[in-house]
Short mmCIF file of C-alpha atoms in Angstrom, two decimals:
data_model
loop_
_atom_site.label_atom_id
_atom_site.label_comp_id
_atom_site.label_asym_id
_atom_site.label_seq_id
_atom_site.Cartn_x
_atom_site.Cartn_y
_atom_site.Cartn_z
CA UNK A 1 133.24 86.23 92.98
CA UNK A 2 134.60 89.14 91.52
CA UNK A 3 134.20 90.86 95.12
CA UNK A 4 135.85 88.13 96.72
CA UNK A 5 132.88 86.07 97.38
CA UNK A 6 132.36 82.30 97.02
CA UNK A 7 131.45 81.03 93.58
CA UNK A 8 129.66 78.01 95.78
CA UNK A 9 127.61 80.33 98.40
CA UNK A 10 124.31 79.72 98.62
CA UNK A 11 122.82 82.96 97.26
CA UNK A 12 124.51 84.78 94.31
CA UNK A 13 122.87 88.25 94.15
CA UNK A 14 121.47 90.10 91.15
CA UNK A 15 123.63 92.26 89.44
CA UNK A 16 121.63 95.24 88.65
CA UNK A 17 122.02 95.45 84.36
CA UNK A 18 123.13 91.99 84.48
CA UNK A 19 121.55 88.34 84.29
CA UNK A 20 118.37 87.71 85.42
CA UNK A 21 116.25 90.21 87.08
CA UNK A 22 113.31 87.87 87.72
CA UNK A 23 115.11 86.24 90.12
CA UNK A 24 116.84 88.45 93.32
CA UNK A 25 119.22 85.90 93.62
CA UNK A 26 120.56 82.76 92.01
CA UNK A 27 122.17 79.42 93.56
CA UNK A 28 126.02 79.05 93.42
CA UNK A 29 128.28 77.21 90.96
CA UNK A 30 128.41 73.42 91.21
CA UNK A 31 131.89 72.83 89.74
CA UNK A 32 135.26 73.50 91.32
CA UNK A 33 136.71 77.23 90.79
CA UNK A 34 138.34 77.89 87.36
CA UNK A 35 134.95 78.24 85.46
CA UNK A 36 133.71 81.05 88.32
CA UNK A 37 137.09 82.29 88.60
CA UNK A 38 136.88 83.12 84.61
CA UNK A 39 133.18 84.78 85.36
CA UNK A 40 134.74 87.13 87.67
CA UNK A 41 137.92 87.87 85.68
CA UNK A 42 134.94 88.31 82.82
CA UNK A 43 133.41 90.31 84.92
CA UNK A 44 136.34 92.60 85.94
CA UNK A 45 136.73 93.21 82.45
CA UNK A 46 133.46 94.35 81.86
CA UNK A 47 134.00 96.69 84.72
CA UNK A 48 137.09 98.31 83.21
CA UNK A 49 135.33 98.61 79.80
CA UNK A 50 131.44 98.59 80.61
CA UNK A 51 130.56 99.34 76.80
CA UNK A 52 127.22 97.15 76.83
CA UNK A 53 126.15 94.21 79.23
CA UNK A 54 126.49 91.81 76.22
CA UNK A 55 129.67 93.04 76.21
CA UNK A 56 129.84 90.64 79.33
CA UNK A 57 128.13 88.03 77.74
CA UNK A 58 130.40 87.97 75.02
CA UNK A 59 133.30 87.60 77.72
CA UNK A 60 131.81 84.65 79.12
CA UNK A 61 131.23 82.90 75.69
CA UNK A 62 134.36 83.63 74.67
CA UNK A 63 135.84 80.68 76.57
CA UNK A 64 133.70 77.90 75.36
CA UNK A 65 134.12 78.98 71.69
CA UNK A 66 138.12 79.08 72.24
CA UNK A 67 137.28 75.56 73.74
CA UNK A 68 135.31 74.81 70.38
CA UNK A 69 137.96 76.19 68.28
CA UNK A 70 140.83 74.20 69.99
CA UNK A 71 138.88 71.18 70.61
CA UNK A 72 138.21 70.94 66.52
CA UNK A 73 141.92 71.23 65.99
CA UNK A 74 142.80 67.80 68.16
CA UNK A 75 139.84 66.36 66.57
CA UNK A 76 141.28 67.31 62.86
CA UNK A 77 144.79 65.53 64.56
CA UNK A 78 143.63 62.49 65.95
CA UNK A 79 141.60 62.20 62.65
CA UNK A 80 144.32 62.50 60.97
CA UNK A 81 145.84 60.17 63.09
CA UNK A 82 142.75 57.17 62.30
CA UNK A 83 142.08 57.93 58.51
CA UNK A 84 145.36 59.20 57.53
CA UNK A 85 143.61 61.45 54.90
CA UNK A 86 144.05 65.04 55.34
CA UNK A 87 141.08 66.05 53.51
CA UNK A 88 138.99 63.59 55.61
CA UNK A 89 140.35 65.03 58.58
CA UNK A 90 139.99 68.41 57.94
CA UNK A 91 135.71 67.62 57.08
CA UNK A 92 135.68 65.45 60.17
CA UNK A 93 137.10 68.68 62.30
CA UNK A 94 134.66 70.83 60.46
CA UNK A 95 131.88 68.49 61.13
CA UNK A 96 132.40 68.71 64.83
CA UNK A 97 133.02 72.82 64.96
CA UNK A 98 129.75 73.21 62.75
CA UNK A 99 127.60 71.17 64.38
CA UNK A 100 124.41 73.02 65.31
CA UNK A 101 124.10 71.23 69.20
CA UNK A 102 127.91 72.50 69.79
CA UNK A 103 127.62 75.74 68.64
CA UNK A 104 124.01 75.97 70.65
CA UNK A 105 126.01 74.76 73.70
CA UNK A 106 128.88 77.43 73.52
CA UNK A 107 127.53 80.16 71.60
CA UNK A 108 124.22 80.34 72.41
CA UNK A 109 124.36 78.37 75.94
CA UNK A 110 127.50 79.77 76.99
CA UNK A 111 128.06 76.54 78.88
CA UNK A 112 131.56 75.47 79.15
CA UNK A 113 131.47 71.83 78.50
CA UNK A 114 134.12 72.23 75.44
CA UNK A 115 136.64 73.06 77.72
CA UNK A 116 136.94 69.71 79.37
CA UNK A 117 136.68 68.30 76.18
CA UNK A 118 139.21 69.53 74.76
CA UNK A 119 141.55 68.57 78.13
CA UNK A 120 140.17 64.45 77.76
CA UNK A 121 141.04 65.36 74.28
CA UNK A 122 144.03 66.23 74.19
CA UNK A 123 145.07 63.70 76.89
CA UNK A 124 144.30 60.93 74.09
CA UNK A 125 146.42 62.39 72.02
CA UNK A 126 149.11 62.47 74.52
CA UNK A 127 148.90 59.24 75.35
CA UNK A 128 149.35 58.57 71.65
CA UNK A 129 152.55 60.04 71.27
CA UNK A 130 153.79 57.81 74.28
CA UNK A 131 153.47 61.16 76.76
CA UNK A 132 151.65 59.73 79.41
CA UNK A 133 152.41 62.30 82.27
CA UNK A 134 151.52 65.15 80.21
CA UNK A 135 148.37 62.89 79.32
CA UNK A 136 147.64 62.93 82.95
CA UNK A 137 148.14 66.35 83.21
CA UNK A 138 145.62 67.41 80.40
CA UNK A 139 142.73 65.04 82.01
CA UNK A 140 143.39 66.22 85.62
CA UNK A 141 143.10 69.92 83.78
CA UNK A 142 139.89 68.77 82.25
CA UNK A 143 139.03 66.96 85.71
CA UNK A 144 139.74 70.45 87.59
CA UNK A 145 137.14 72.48 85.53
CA UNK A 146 134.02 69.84 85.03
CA UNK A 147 134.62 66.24 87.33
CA UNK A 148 132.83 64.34 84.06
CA UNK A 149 136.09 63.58 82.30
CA UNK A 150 137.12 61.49 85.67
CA UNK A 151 135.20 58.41 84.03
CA UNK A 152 137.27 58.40 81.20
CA UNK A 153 140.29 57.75 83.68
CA UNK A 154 139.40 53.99 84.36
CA UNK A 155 140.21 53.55 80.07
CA UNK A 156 143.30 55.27 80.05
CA UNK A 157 144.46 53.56 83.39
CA UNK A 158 143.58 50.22 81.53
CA UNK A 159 145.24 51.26 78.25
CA UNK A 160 148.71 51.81 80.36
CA UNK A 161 148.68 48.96 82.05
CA UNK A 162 148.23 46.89 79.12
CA UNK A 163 150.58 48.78 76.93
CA UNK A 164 153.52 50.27 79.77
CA UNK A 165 152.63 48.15 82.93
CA UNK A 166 151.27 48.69 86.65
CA UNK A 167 153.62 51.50 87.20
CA UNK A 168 152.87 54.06 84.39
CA UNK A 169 149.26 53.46 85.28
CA UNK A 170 149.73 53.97 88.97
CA UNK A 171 151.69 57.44 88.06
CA UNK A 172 149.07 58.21 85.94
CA UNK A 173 146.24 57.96 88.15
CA UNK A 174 148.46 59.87 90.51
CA UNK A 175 148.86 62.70 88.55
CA UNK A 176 145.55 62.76 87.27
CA UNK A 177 143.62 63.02 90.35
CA UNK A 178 146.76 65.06 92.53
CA UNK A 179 146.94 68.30 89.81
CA UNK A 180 143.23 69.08 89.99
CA UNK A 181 143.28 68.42 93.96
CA UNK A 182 145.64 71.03 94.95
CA UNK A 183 144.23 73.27 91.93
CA UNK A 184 140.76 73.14 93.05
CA UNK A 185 142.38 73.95 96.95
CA UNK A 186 144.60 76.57 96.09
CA UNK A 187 141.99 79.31 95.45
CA UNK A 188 140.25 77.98 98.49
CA UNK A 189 143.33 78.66 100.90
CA UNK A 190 144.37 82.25 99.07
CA UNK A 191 140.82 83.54 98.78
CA UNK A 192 139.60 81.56 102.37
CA UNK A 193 136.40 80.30 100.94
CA UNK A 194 134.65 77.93 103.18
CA UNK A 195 135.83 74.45 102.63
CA UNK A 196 133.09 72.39 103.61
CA UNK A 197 130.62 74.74 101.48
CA UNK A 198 132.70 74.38 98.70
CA UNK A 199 132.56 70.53 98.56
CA UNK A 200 129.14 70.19 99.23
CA UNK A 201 128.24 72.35 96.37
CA UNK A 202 130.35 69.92 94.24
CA UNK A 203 129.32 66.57 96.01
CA UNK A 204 125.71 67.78 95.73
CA UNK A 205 126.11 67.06 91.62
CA UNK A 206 126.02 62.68 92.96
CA UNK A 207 122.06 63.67 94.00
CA UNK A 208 120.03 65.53 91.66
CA UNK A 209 116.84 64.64 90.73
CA UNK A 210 116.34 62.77 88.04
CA UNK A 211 115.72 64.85 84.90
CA UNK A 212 116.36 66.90 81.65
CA UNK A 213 118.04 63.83 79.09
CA UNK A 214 117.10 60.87 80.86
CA UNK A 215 114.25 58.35 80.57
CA UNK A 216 114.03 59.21 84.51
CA UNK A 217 112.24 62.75 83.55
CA UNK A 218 109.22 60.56 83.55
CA UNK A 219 109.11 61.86 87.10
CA UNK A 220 108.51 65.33 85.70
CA UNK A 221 105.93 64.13 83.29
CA UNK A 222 104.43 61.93 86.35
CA UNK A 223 104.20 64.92 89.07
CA UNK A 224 102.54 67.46 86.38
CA UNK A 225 99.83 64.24 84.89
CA UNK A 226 99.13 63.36 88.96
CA UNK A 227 100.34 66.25 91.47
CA UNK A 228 98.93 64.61 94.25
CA UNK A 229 100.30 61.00 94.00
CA UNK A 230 103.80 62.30 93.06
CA UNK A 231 104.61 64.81 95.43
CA UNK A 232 107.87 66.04 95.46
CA UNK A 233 109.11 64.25 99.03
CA UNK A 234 107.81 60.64 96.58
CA UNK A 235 109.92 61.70 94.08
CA UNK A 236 112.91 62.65 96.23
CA UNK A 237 112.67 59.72 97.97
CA UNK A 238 112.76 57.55 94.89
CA UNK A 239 116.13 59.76 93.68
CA UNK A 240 117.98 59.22 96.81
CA UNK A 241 117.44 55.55 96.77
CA UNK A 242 120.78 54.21 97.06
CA UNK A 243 120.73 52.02 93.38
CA UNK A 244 119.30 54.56 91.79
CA UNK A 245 121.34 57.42 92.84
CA UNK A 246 124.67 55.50 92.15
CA UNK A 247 123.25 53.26 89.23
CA UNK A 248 125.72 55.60 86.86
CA UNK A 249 128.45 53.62 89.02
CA UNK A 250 126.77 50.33 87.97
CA UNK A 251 126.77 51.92 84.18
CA UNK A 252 130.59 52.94 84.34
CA UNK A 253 131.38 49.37 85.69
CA UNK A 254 130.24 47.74 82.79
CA UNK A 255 131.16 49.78 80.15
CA UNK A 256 134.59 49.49 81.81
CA UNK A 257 134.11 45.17 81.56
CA UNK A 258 132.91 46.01 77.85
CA UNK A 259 136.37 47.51 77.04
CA UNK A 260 138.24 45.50 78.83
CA UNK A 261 136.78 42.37 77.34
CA UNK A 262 137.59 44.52 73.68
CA UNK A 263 141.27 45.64 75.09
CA UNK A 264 142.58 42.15 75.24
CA UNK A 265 141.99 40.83 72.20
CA UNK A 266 144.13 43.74 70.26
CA UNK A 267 147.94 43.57 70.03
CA UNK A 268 149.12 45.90 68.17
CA UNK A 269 151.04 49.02 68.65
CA UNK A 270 150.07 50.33 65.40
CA UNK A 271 148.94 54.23 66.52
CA UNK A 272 145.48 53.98 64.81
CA UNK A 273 144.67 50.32 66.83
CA UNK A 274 145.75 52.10 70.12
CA UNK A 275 143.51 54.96 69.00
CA UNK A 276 140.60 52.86 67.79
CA UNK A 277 140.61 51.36 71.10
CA UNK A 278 141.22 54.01 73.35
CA UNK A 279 137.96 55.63 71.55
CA UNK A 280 135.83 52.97 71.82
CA UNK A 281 136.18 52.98 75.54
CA UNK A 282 135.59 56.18 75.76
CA UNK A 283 132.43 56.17 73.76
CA UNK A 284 131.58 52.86 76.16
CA UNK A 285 131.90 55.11 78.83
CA UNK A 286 130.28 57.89 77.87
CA UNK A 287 127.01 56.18 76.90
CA UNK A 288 127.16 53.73 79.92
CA UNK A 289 127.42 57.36 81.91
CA UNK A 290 124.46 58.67 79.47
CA UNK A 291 122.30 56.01 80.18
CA UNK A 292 122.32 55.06 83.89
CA UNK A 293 123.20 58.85 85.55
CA UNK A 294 119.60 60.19 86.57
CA UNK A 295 120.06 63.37 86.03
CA UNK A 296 121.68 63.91 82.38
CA UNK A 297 121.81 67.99 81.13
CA UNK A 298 121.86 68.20 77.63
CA UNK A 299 125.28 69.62 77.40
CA UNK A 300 126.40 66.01 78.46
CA UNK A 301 126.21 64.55 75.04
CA UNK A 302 128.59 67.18 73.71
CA UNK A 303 131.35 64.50 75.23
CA UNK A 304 130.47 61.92 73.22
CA UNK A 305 130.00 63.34 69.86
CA UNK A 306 134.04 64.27 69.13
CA UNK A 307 134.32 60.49 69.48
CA UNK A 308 131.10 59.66 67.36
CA UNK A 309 133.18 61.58 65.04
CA UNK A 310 136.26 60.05 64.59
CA UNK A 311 135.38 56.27 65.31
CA UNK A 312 132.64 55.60 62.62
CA UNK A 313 134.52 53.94 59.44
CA UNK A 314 131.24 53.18 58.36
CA UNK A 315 128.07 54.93 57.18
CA UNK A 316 125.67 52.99 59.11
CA UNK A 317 127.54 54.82 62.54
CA UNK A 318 127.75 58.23 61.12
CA UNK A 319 124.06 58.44 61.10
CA UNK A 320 124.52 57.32 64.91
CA UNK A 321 126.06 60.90 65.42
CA UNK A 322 123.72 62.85 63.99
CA UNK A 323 121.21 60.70 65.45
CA UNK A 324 122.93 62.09 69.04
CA UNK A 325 123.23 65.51 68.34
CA UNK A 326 120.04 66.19 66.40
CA UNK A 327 117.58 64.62 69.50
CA UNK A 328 119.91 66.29 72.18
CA UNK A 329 119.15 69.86 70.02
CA UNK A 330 115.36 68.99 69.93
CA UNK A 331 114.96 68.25 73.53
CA UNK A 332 117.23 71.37 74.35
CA UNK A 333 115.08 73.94 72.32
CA UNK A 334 111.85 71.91 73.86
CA UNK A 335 113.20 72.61 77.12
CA UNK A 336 114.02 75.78 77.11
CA UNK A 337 111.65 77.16 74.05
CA UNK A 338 114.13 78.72 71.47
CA UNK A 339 113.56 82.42 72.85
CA UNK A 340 114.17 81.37 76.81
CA UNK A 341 117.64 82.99 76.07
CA UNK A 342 116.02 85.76 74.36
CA UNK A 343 115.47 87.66 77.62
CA UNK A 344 118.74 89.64 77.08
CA UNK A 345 116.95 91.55 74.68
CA UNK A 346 113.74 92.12 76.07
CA UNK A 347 112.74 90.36 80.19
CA UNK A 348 109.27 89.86 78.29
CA UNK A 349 110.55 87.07 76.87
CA UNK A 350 111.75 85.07 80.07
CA UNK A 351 108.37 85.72 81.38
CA UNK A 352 106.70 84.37 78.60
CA UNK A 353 109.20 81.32 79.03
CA UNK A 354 108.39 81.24 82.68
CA UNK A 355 104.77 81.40 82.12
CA UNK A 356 104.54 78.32 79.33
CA UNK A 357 106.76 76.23 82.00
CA UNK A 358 104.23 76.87 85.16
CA UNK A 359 101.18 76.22 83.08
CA UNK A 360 99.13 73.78 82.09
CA UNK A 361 98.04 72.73 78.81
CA UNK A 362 101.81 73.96 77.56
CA UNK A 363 103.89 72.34 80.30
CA UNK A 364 101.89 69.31 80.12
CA UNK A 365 102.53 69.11 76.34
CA UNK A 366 106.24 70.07 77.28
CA UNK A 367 106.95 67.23 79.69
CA UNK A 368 105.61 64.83 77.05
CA UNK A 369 107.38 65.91 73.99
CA UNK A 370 110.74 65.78 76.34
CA UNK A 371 109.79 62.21 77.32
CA UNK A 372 109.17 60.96 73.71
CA UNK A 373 112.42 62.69 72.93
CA UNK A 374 114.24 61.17 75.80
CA UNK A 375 112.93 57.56 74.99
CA UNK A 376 113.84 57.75 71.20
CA UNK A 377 117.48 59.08 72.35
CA UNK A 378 118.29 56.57 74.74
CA UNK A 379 116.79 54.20 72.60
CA UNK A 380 119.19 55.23 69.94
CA UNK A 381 122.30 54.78 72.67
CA UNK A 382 121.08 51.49 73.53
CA UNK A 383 121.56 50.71 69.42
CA UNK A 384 124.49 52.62 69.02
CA UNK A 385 126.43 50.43 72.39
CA UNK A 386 125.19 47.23 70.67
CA UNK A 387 126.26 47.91 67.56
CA UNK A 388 129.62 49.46 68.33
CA UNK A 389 130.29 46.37 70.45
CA UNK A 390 129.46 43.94 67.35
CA UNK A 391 131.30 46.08 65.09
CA UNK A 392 134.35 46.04 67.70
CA UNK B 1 113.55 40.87 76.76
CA UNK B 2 114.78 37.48 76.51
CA UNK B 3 118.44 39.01 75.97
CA UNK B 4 118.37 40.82 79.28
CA UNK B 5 117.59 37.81 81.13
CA UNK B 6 120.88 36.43 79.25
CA UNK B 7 122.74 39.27 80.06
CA UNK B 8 121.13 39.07 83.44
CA UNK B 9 122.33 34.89 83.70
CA UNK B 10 125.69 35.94 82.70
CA UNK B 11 128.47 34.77 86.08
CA UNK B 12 130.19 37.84 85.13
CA UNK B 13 126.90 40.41 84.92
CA UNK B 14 126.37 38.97 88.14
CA UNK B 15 129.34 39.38 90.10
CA UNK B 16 129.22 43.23 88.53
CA UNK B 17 125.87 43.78 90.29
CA UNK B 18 126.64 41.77 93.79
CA UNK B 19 130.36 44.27 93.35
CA UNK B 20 128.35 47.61 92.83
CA UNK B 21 125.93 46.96 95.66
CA UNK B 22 128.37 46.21 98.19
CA UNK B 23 130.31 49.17 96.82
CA UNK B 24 127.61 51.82 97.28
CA UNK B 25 127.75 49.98 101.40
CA UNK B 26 131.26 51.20 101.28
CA UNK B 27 130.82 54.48 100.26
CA UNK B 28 127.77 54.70 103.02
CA UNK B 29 130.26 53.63 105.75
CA UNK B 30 133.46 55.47 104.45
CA UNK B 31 130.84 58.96 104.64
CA UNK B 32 129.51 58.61 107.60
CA UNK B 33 133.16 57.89 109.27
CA UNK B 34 134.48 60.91 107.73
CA UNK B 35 131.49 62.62 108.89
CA UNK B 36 132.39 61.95 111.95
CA UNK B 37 135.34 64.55 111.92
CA UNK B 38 134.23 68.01 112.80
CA UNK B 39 135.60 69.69 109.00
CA UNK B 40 134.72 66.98 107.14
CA UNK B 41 131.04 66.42 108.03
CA UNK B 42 130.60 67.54 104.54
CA UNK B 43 131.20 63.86 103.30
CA UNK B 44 127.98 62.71 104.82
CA UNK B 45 126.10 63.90 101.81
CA UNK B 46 127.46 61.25 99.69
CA UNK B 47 126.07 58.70 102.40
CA UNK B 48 122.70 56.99 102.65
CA UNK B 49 122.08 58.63 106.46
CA UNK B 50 118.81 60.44 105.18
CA UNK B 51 116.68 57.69 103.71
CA UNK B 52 113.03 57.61 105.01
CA UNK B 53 112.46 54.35 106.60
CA UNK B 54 110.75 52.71 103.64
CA UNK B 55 113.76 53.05 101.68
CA UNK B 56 115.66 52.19 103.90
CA UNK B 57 114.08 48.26 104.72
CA UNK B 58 114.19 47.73 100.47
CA UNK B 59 117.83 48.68 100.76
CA UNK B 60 119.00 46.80 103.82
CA UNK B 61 117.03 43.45 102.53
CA UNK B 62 118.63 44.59 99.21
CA UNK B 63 122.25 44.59 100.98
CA UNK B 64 121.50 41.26 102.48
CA UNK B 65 120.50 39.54 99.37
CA UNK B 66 123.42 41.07 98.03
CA UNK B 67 125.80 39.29 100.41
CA UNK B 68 123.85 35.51 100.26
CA UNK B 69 123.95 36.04 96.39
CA UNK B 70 128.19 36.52 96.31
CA UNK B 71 127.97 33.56 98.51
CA UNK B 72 126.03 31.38 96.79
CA UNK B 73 128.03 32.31 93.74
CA UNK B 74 131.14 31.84 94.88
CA UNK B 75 129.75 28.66 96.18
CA UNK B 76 129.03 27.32 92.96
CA UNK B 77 132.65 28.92 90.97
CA UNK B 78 135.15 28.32 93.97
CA UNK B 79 134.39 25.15 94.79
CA UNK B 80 132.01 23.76 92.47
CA UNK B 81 128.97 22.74 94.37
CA UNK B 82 125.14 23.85 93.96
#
């Protein structure tokens, strides 16, 4: 990208110091621009000041922690906001910056999830402080660099209507889904990127086979225990099966019903109700998303816990949270073995990684500790919905 | 068990699934028409047009059943009868 090349083409070469060398080339991003327009502004960087290719890899984290940093400020104000004790707020904040899954995400990961985080976060703060347009704004912004935070726009949409009426909320959804449109196009048109490649890369995200934190990685565990009887086309054929593809749509619906069903039985305009709500349907939404999407990376579950945070008034939730994070952290180092990312120091390691992945005993072993994992964890979401909806 | 079949009795559960399924129809027939246009075949990857022909019988019967069960439902709440 930093030569002027797609950041959705089909073949992202090797940079010769940089990445991966195990692989000659490596398939394009499948978000819209601003997260590979910030790799190649990384990488310019690194070109005017090549000190050290973790230089580089420091650029590229850089972001995520900033999102970290930020994100745990909005958390310390909307916690504020619910307990109306500084002191809790400022542990609640802390609890979400020092949690060992975030800072595995960012730090170690370098994925960007905290960045549209911290947009949906900010947007229900916003929409606290009666700035719905601005609201908008932030979740189209967090919509623009990761489409997740688009299911949260269904609960805010509901929220407004209750609380401003039919016209706020139509603005809303306006703005919400018109900023990140002509965002995401602009660098298209300047930088004439192939449309059609572009969106495909992006639509592609609605098929994936089913896998990583998902009780559907069975199919992983299924193909290595029986090669023969679940060949790949079975598999694919199961994953593009219409209700199973879309049955995160089916998921979204009735966490939206759940909320709903919750919204109309509050009336008051007291900040913290309007807060307690607007939380709750976004932790409804989350784990509806969670549970029903077949193909669930782990990074996912970072946008549930800042509201696993904030929400719990009671003990029996908090352990809910680190519940979440703790069995998202185990499957994450089972999948990719805590030295996969070790590679940067030595390529011995990625081969060692490759080589415990491809082979049997250890990927057999693999695919059943992730299953195990996976079952307990949705298991635990399953719990979590029903008691968050009794509790509500 | 017994509290998914509940759930699963529930008008309002029901409606939910009959909505989604004829929803995922819509967004079959809204891809393939905008695959239609030359610089928007892109689209078609969101639609159903590559099932094998297995799939393809369990989700047509599925989309039928689909349309006979939002029938018979609104059979029985619209005007009472069944």
């Amino acid at each position: 990208m930093a030569h002027g090349a797609s950041p959705t083409q089909q073949k992202v070469y090797y940079v010769e110091g940089i990445g991966q060398p195990t692989y000659p080339y490596v398939s394009g991003l499948g978000y819209p621009s601003p997260w590979g327009l910030y790799l190649a502004l990384a990488y310019k960087t690194y070109q005017l000041l090549p000190i050290s290719s973790y230089f580089y890899y420091f650029l590229i984290k850089l972001l995520p922690i900033a999102g970290d940093l930020i994100a745990t400020y909005i958390i310390y104000r909307l916690a504020l906001e619910y307990t109306k004790n500084l002191k809790k707020a400022q542990t609640l904040s802390l609890v979400f910056f020092l949690c060992p899954f975030v800072i595995f995400i960012s730090s170690v990961w370098g994925m960007f999830d905290s960045i549209p985080i911290l947009f949906t976060l900010i947007s229900i703060l916003l929409l606290l402080y009666e700035k719905p347009y601005w609201s908008a704004l932030s979740l189209g912004l967090g919509i623009l660099f990761k489409i997740i935070p688009i299911i949260y726009l269904p609960v805010q949409l509901l929220f407004l209507r209750k609380k401003r009426g039919v016209r706020d909320a139509v603005l809303y959804l306006l703005i919400a889904m018109i900023v990140p449109f002509i965002l995401a196009l602009t660098p298209i048109i300047v930088y004439g990127w192939e449309i059609s490649e572009a969106t495909v890369t992006v639509f592609s995200q609605t098929q994936r086979r089913g896998g990583s934190l998902t009780y559907w990685n069975i199919a992983a565990l299924l193909k290595n225990l029986f090669p023969n009887l679940f060949s790949v086309e079975i598999l694919n054929s199961l994953f593009s099966f219409p209700p199973i593809r879309y049955l995160w749509i089916l998921g979204l619906i009735a966490a939206y019903l759940l909320y709903e069903e919750r919204h109309t039985k509050i009336h008051s305009d007291a900040r913290v109700d309007n807060l307690r709500v607007l939380l709750e349907g976004f932790s409804f939404a989350t784990i509806g998303f969670l549970l029903t999407r077949p193909f669930v990376p782990e990074q996912f579950v970072l946008y549930l816990l800042p509201f696993l945070i904030i929400l719990p008034a009671s003990k029996s939730l908090k352990k809910y949270y680190r519940l979440t994070w703790g069995f998202a952290l185990v499957f994450a180092l089972v999948n990719f073995y805590p030295f996969a990312f070790a590679y940067l120091i030595d390529i011995e390691f990625w081969n060692i990684f490759n080589y415990l992945i491809d082979t049997s005993p250890f990927s057999t072993i693999r695919n059943v500790i992730q299953f195990a994992v996976v079952i307990v964890f949705d298991w635990f979401l399953v719990k979590l919905l029903f008691k968050m909806r009794k509790k509500a | 068990m017994k509290r998914l079949v509940s759930i699963l009795k529930d008008r309002r559960t029901q409606y939910c699934i009959i909505f989604w399924i004829l929803l995922l129809k819509a967004i079959d027939v809204v891809a393939r028409l905008l695959s239609e246009v030359a610089s928007l075949q892109f689209f078609a990857i969101l639609g159903f047009e590559s099932l094998s022909v297995g799939s393809r019988l369990v989700w047509d019967g599925l989309l039928i059943f689909a349309v006979f069960w939002l029938g018979y439902r609104v059979w029985n709440d619209v005007f009472g009868f069944g």
